């Protein structure tokens, strides 16, 4: 279900994340590896303040590998440590644990120097809807179902998942709102399935998708749709794809709705390969 964000919802979401920030040592900011900037909350820096943070690029298996590497380097150049994972298959989880321990090592060393025995690291996942927060929490839970439950000093409602010997994860993710002001961001989120199809004009989305493919992945587009060349005339391209895939309405006319759905489905289902929609070079 797509959340309709209004000022009241935003304030409530921010308040809930802020309250839970007090309980954790580190924030796992989950973003979609295909949309490393478009899938970030526009006010994330204000929301998490100075709390230690690890950027996690999820769904790396669906993103352009070369771009993912560039994005990790980009974020780290801005002072934001980042790792890439595939939460669905549990790939890269060890890199998350390792990075979290490294980031908090100075704090833990200071505690040891003062004679304080360090407890487990406590973490919380935050991110906009549909970036895979629940999948990641479930993956952690399946890895080690033991929960610490009502930890002293923690509100009774809070449940913690022991994901490693030295790491506990809050079982409720912090949900933040996506960007709204940029129409391109909306299209990108829709292409990855982060926005309900019912509220989208599918033809407009397919046109955006084809233009994006023309610019960034023309060879894949040619191979998938058996195009001798990439045409600037998108009606011609729609007609070609419609004939190729036999998308006909009554009377032998091309069914453009069907063609649009097919194009969007191809983009989402990796039929055009691993795609990234935010290119480092454009930022």
Short mmCIF file of C-alpha atoms in Angstrom, two decimals:
data_model
loop_
_atom_site.label_atom_id
_atom_site.label_comp_id
_atom_site.label_asym_id
_atom_site.label_seq_id
_atom_site.Cartn_x
_atom_site.Cartn_y
_atom_site.Cartn_z
CA UNK A 1 0.00 0.00 0.00
CA UNK A 2 1.35 3.42 -0.96
CA UNK A 3 1.38 5.85 1.93
CA UNK A 4 -0.19 9.24 1.21
CA UNK A 5 2.18 11.68 2.87
CA UNK A 6 0.74 14.88 4.34
CA UNK A 7 2.45 17.36 6.70
CA UNK A 8 0.91 15.60 9.71
CA UNK A 9 2.19 12.20 8.58
CA UNK A 10 5.66 13.62 7.98
CA UNK A 11 5.76 15.19 11.43
CA UNK A 12 4.63 11.91 13.04
CA UNK A 13 7.21 9.86 11.09
CA UNK A 14 9.96 12.27 12.03
CA UNK A 15 8.89 12.20 15.69
CA UNK A 16 8.87 8.38 15.80
CA UNK A 17 12.33 8.14 14.23
CA UNK A 18 13.66 10.83 16.56
CA UNK A 19 12.30 8.96 19.62
CA UNK A 20 13.89 5.69 18.54
CA UNK A 21 17.20 7.39 17.74
CA UNK A 22 17.74 7.67 21.50
CA UNK A 23 17.74 3.87 21.76
CA UNK A 24 20.36 3.06 19.13
CA UNK A 25 24.08 3.51 18.48
CA UNK A 26 23.94 3.44 14.70
CA UNK A 27 21.47 4.07 11.88
CA UNK A 28 21.30 1.75 8.90
CA UNK A 29 19.97 4.04 6.15
CA UNK A 30 18.52 1.71 3.52
CA UNK A 31 18.32 2.96 -0.06
CA UNK A 32 17.61 1.31 -3.42
CA UNK A 33 20.88 0.64 -5.28
CA UNK A 34 19.08 1.50 -8.54
CA UNK A 35 18.15 4.93 -7.12
CA UNK A 36 20.89 5.88 -4.67
CA UNK A 37 19.77 9.52 -4.46
CA UNK A 38 16.12 9.38 -5.54
CA UNK A 39 15.33 6.78 -2.85
CA UNK A 40 16.71 8.91 -0.01
CA UNK A 41 14.63 11.06 2.31
CA UNK A 42 15.23 14.74 1.46
CA UNK A 43 15.68 15.67 5.14
CA UNK A 44 17.62 12.62 6.29
CA UNK A 45 20.61 14.61 7.55
CA UNK A 46 18.36 16.80 9.72
CA UNK A 47 16.40 13.80 10.99
CA UNK A 48 19.33 11.66 12.14
CA UNK A 49 21.55 14.58 13.23
CA UNK A 50 25.04 13.46 14.28
CA UNK A 51 24.10 9.81 14.89
CA UNK A 52 26.59 7.33 13.40
CA UNK A 53 25.15 6.17 10.09
CA UNK A 54 25.84 3.44 7.53
CA UNK A 55 24.36 3.76 4.05
CA UNK A 56 23.14 0.40 2.74
CA UNK A 57 22.47 0.12 -1.00
CA UNK A 58 19.91 -2.68 -1.20
CA UNK A 59 18.86 -4.68 -4.30
CA UNK A 60 22.40 -4.59 -5.67
CA UNK A 61 21.52 -7.63 -7.81
CA UNK A 62 19.13 -5.44 -9.83
CA UNK A 63 21.43 -2.43 -10.22
CA UNK A 64 24.20 -1.67 -12.71
CA UNK A 65 27.28 -3.03 -10.94
CA UNK A 66 29.65 -0.35 -12.29
CA UNK A 67 27.31 2.43 -11.11
CA UNK A 68 26.93 0.84 -7.66
CA UNK A 69 30.71 0.92 -7.20
CA UNK A 70 30.77 4.57 -8.28
CA UNK A 71 27.98 5.46 -5.86
CA UNK A 72 29.74 3.80 -2.92
CA UNK A 73 32.88 5.81 -3.77
CA UNK A 74 30.75 8.97 -4.14
CA UNK A 75 29.08 8.57 -0.74
CA UNK A 76 32.36 7.75 0.98
CA UNK A 77 33.94 10.87 -0.57
CA UNK A 78 31.15 12.84 1.16
CA UNK A 79 31.95 11.21 4.50
CA UNK A 80 29.13 8.63 4.39
CA UNK A 81 30.36 5.01 4.72
CA UNK A 82 28.38 2.76 2.36
CA UNK A 83 27.98 -0.94 1.50
CA UNK A 84 25.89 -2.85 -1.05
CA UNK A 85 23.66 -5.84 -0.26
CA UNK A 86 20.88 -8.07 -1.59
CA UNK A 87 18.52 -8.49 1.36
CA UNK A 88 16.27 -10.95 -0.47
CA UNK A 89 19.08 -13.51 -0.75
CA UNK A 90 21.01 -12.36 2.31
CA UNK A 91 24.09 -11.36 0.31
CA UNK A 92 26.41 -8.78 1.84
CA UNK A 93 25.06 -8.97 5.40
CA UNK A 94 28.51 -9.66 6.80
CA UNK A 95 29.78 -6.42 5.25
CA UNK A 96 27.04 -4.58 7.18
CA UNK A 97 28.14 -6.15 10.48
CA UNK A 98 31.81 -5.51 9.79
CA UNK A 99 31.23 -1.86 8.81
CA UNK A 100 29.03 -1.21 11.87
CA UNK A 101 31.69 -2.58 14.22
CA UNK A 102 34.42 -0.53 12.54
CA UNK A 103 32.38 2.68 12.73
CA UNK A 104 31.67 2.22 16.44
CA UNK A 105 35.11 0.90 17.42
CA UNK A 106 36.41 4.29 18.68
CA UNK A 107 33.37 4.67 20.97
CA UNK A 108 33.68 1.09 22.24
CA UNK A 109 37.42 1.53 22.83
CA UNK A 110 36.73 4.63 24.96
CA UNK A 111 34.24 2.62 27.02
CA UNK A 112 36.82 -0.13 27.58
CA UNK A 113 39.42 2.47 28.61
CA UNK A 114 36.99 3.68 31.29
CA UNK A 115 36.49 0.14 32.54
CA UNK A 116 33.00 -0.20 31.03
CA UNK A 117 32.21 -3.54 29.42
CA UNK A 118 30.71 -2.72 25.99
CA UNK A 119 27.22 -4.08 25.38
CA UNK A 120 25.88 -5.19 22.01
CA UNK A 121 25.66 -2.55 19.29
CA UNK A 122 22.05 -1.40 18.82
CA UNK A 123 20.93 -0.44 15.33
CA UNK A 124 17.79 0.79 13.56
CA UNK A 125 16.91 0.64 9.87
CA UNK A 126 15.44 3.81 8.33
CA UNK A 127 14.34 4.57 4.79
CA UNK A 128 11.48 5.54 2.50
CA UNK A 129 8.73 2.97 1.71
CA UNK A 130 9.51 0.02 -0.56
CA UNK A 131 13.31 -0.01 -0.33
CA UNK A 132 13.30 -3.40 1.43
CA UNK A 133 13.32 -2.51 5.14
CA UNK A 134 10.97 -5.30 6.20
CA UNK A 135 12.73 -7.83 3.96
CA UNK A 136 16.05 -6.98 5.58
CA UNK A 137 14.62 -7.19 9.10
CA UNK A 138 13.04 -10.56 8.24
CA UNK A 139 16.34 -11.74 6.78
CA UNK A 140 18.11 -10.77 9.99
CA UNK A 141 15.37 -12.44 12.06
CA UNK A 142 15.61 -15.71 10.11
CA UNK A 143 19.36 -15.65 10.53
CA UNK A 144 18.97 -15.57 14.30
CA UNK A 145 15.45 -15.53 15.68
CA UNK A 146 16.55 -14.90 19.29
CA UNK A 147 15.15 -11.62 20.57
CA UNK A 148 16.36 -9.80 23.64
CA UNK A 149 12.83 -8.57 24.36
CA UNK A 150 12.39 -6.11 27.18
CA UNK A 151 15.94 -4.91 27.55
CA UNK A 152 16.37 -2.83 30.73
CA UNK A 153 15.98 0.86 30.06
CA UNK A 154 14.05 0.23 26.85
CA UNK A 155 10.33 0.86 26.39
CA UNK A 156 8.39 -2.40 26.69
CA UNK A 157 7.00 -2.00 23.18
CA UNK A 158 10.48 -2.14 21.68
CA UNK A 159 11.61 -5.54 20.47
CA UNK A 160 15.21 -6.28 19.56
CA UNK A 161 16.48 -8.94 17.17
CA UNK A 162 19.88 -10.37 18.05
CA UNK A 163 21.41 -10.52 14.58
CA UNK A 164 24.98 -11.25 15.64
CA UNK A 165 26.86 -11.84 18.85
CA UNK A 166 27.58 -8.12 19.14
CA UNK A 167 24.66 -6.52 17.24
CA UNK A 168 20.97 -6.05 18.08
CA UNK A 169 18.45 -4.58 15.64
CA UNK A 170 15.26 -2.72 16.51
CA UNK A 171 12.48 -4.74 14.88
CA UNK A 172 10.50 -1.65 13.81
CA UNK A 173 12.01 0.32 10.93
CA UNK A 174 11.90 4.09 10.74
CA UNK A 175 9.71 5.02 7.77
CA UNK A 176 10.52 8.35 6.13
CA UNK A 177 8.93 10.11 3.16
CA UNK A 178 10.39 10.29 -0.37
CA UNK A 179 11.07 13.45 -2.37
CA UNK A 180 8.03 14.97 -4.08
CA UNK A 181 9.15 18.16 -5.76
CA UNK A 182 11.04 16.53 -8.65
CA UNK A 183 8.83 14.81 -11.26
CA UNK A 184 11.79 12.76 -12.52
CA UNK A 185 12.22 11.28 -9.05
CA UNK A 186 8.55 10.23 -9.18
CA UNK A 187 9.04 8.49 -12.51
CA UNK A 188 12.16 6.71 -11.27
CA UNK A 189 10.41 5.51 -8.11
CA UNK A 190 7.47 4.33 -10.23
CA UNK A 191 9.73 2.44 -12.66
CA UNK A 192 11.19 0.44 -9.79
CA UNK A 193 7.72 -0.35 -8.42
CA UNK A 194 7.98 1.92 -5.37
CA UNK A 195 4.73 3.71 -6.30
CA UNK A 196 1.42 1.93 -6.88
CA UNK A 197 0.60 1.44 -10.57
CA UNK A 198 -3.00 2.50 -9.90
CA UNK A 199 -1.91 6.12 -9.39
CA UNK A 200 0.36 6.22 -12.47
CA UNK A 201 -0.28 6.89 -16.15
CA UNK A 202 1.40 3.77 -17.53
CA UNK A 203 1.95 5.23 -21.02
CA UNK A 204 3.74 8.27 -19.59
CA UNK A 205 5.88 5.97 -17.46
CA UNK A 206 6.74 3.74 -20.43
CA UNK A 207 7.70 6.80 -22.50
CA UNK A 208 9.96 7.98 -19.67
CA UNK A 209 11.45 4.48 -19.46
CA UNK A 210 12.17 4.32 -23.20
CA UNK A 211 13.78 7.78 -23.20
CA UNK A 212 15.95 6.73 -20.28
CA UNK A 213 16.99 3.53 -22.07
CA UNK A 214 17.74 5.48 -25.26
CA UNK A 215 20.11 7.72 -23.36
CA UNK A 216 21.79 5.27 -20.99
CA UNK A 217 21.29 1.69 -22.26
CA UNK A 218 20.62 1.92 -26.03
CA UNK A 219 22.26 -1.42 -26.92
CA UNK A 220 20.14 -3.34 -24.42
CA UNK A 221 17.03 -1.65 -25.79
CA UNK A 222 18.00 -2.61 -29.36
CA UNK A 223 18.67 -6.23 -28.38
CA UNK A 224 15.51 -6.67 -26.34
CA UNK A 225 13.17 -5.18 -28.95
CA UNK A 226 15.08 -6.20 -32.10
CA UNK A 227 15.59 -2.60 -33.21
CA UNK A 228 18.04 -1.94 -36.05
CA UNK A 229 18.57 1.50 -34.53
CA UNK A 230 17.17 3.55 -31.67
CA UNK A 231 14.60 5.95 -33.11
CA UNK A 232 13.77 9.36 -31.66
CA UNK A 233 10.18 8.73 -32.76
CA UNK A 234 8.72 6.91 -29.75
CA UNK A 235 5.38 6.27 -31.48
CA UNK A 236 7.35 4.33 -34.10
CA UNK A 237 9.12 2.43 -31.31
CA UNK A 238 5.80 1.66 -29.57
CA UNK A 239 4.39 0.39 -32.89
CA UNK A 240 7.45 -1.79 -33.49
CA UNK A 241 7.29 -3.32 -29.99
CA UNK A 242 3.52 -3.81 -30.32
CA UNK A 243 3.94 -5.74 -33.58
CA UNK A 244 6.90 -7.71 -32.23
CA UNK A 245 5.01 -8.79 -29.12
CA UNK A 246 1.61 -9.01 -30.83
CA UNK A 247 -0.05 -6.41 -28.61
CA UNK A 248 -3.22 -5.86 -30.64
CA UNK A 249 -6.59 -4.38 -29.76
CA UNK A 250 -9.76 -4.99 -31.78
CA UNK A 251 -9.45 -4.38 -35.52
CA UNK A 252 -5.75 -5.14 -35.60
CA UNK A 253 -4.76 -1.80 -34.04
CA UNK A 254 -1.76 -1.64 -31.70
CA UNK A 255 -2.87 -1.73 -28.05
CA UNK A 256 -0.67 1.00 -26.56
CA UNK A 257 -1.79 0.28 -23.01
CA UNK A 258 -0.59 -3.29 -23.41
CA UNK A 259 2.72 -2.13 -24.94
CA UNK A 260 3.27 0.35 -22.09
CA UNK A 261 2.67 -2.34 -19.46
CA UNK A 262 5.05 -4.69 -21.29
CA UNK A 263 7.85 -2.08 -21.37
CA UNK A 264 7.47 -1.26 -17.67
CA UNK A 265 7.37 -4.98 -16.81
CA UNK A 266 10.56 -5.55 -18.83
CA UNK A 267 12.34 -2.77 -16.94
CA UNK A 268 11.29 -4.15 -13.55
CA UNK A 269 11.94 -7.83 -14.26
CA UNK A 270 15.57 -7.51 -15.45
CA UNK A 271 14.69 -8.43 -19.06
CA UNK A 272 16.77 -5.38 -19.98
CA UNK A 273 19.51 -6.33 -17.56
CA UNK A 274 20.60 -4.64 -14.36
CA UNK A 275 19.66 -0.97 -14.51
CA UNK A 276 20.55 2.06 -12.41
CA UNK A 277 18.37 5.16 -12.80
CA UNK A 278 20.52 7.66 -10.88
CA UNK A 279 23.86 8.14 -12.63
CA UNK A 280 26.74 9.51 -10.52
CA UNK A 281 27.95 11.57 -13.47
CA UNK A 282 24.71 13.59 -13.45
CA UNK A 283 25.11 14.79 -9.85
#
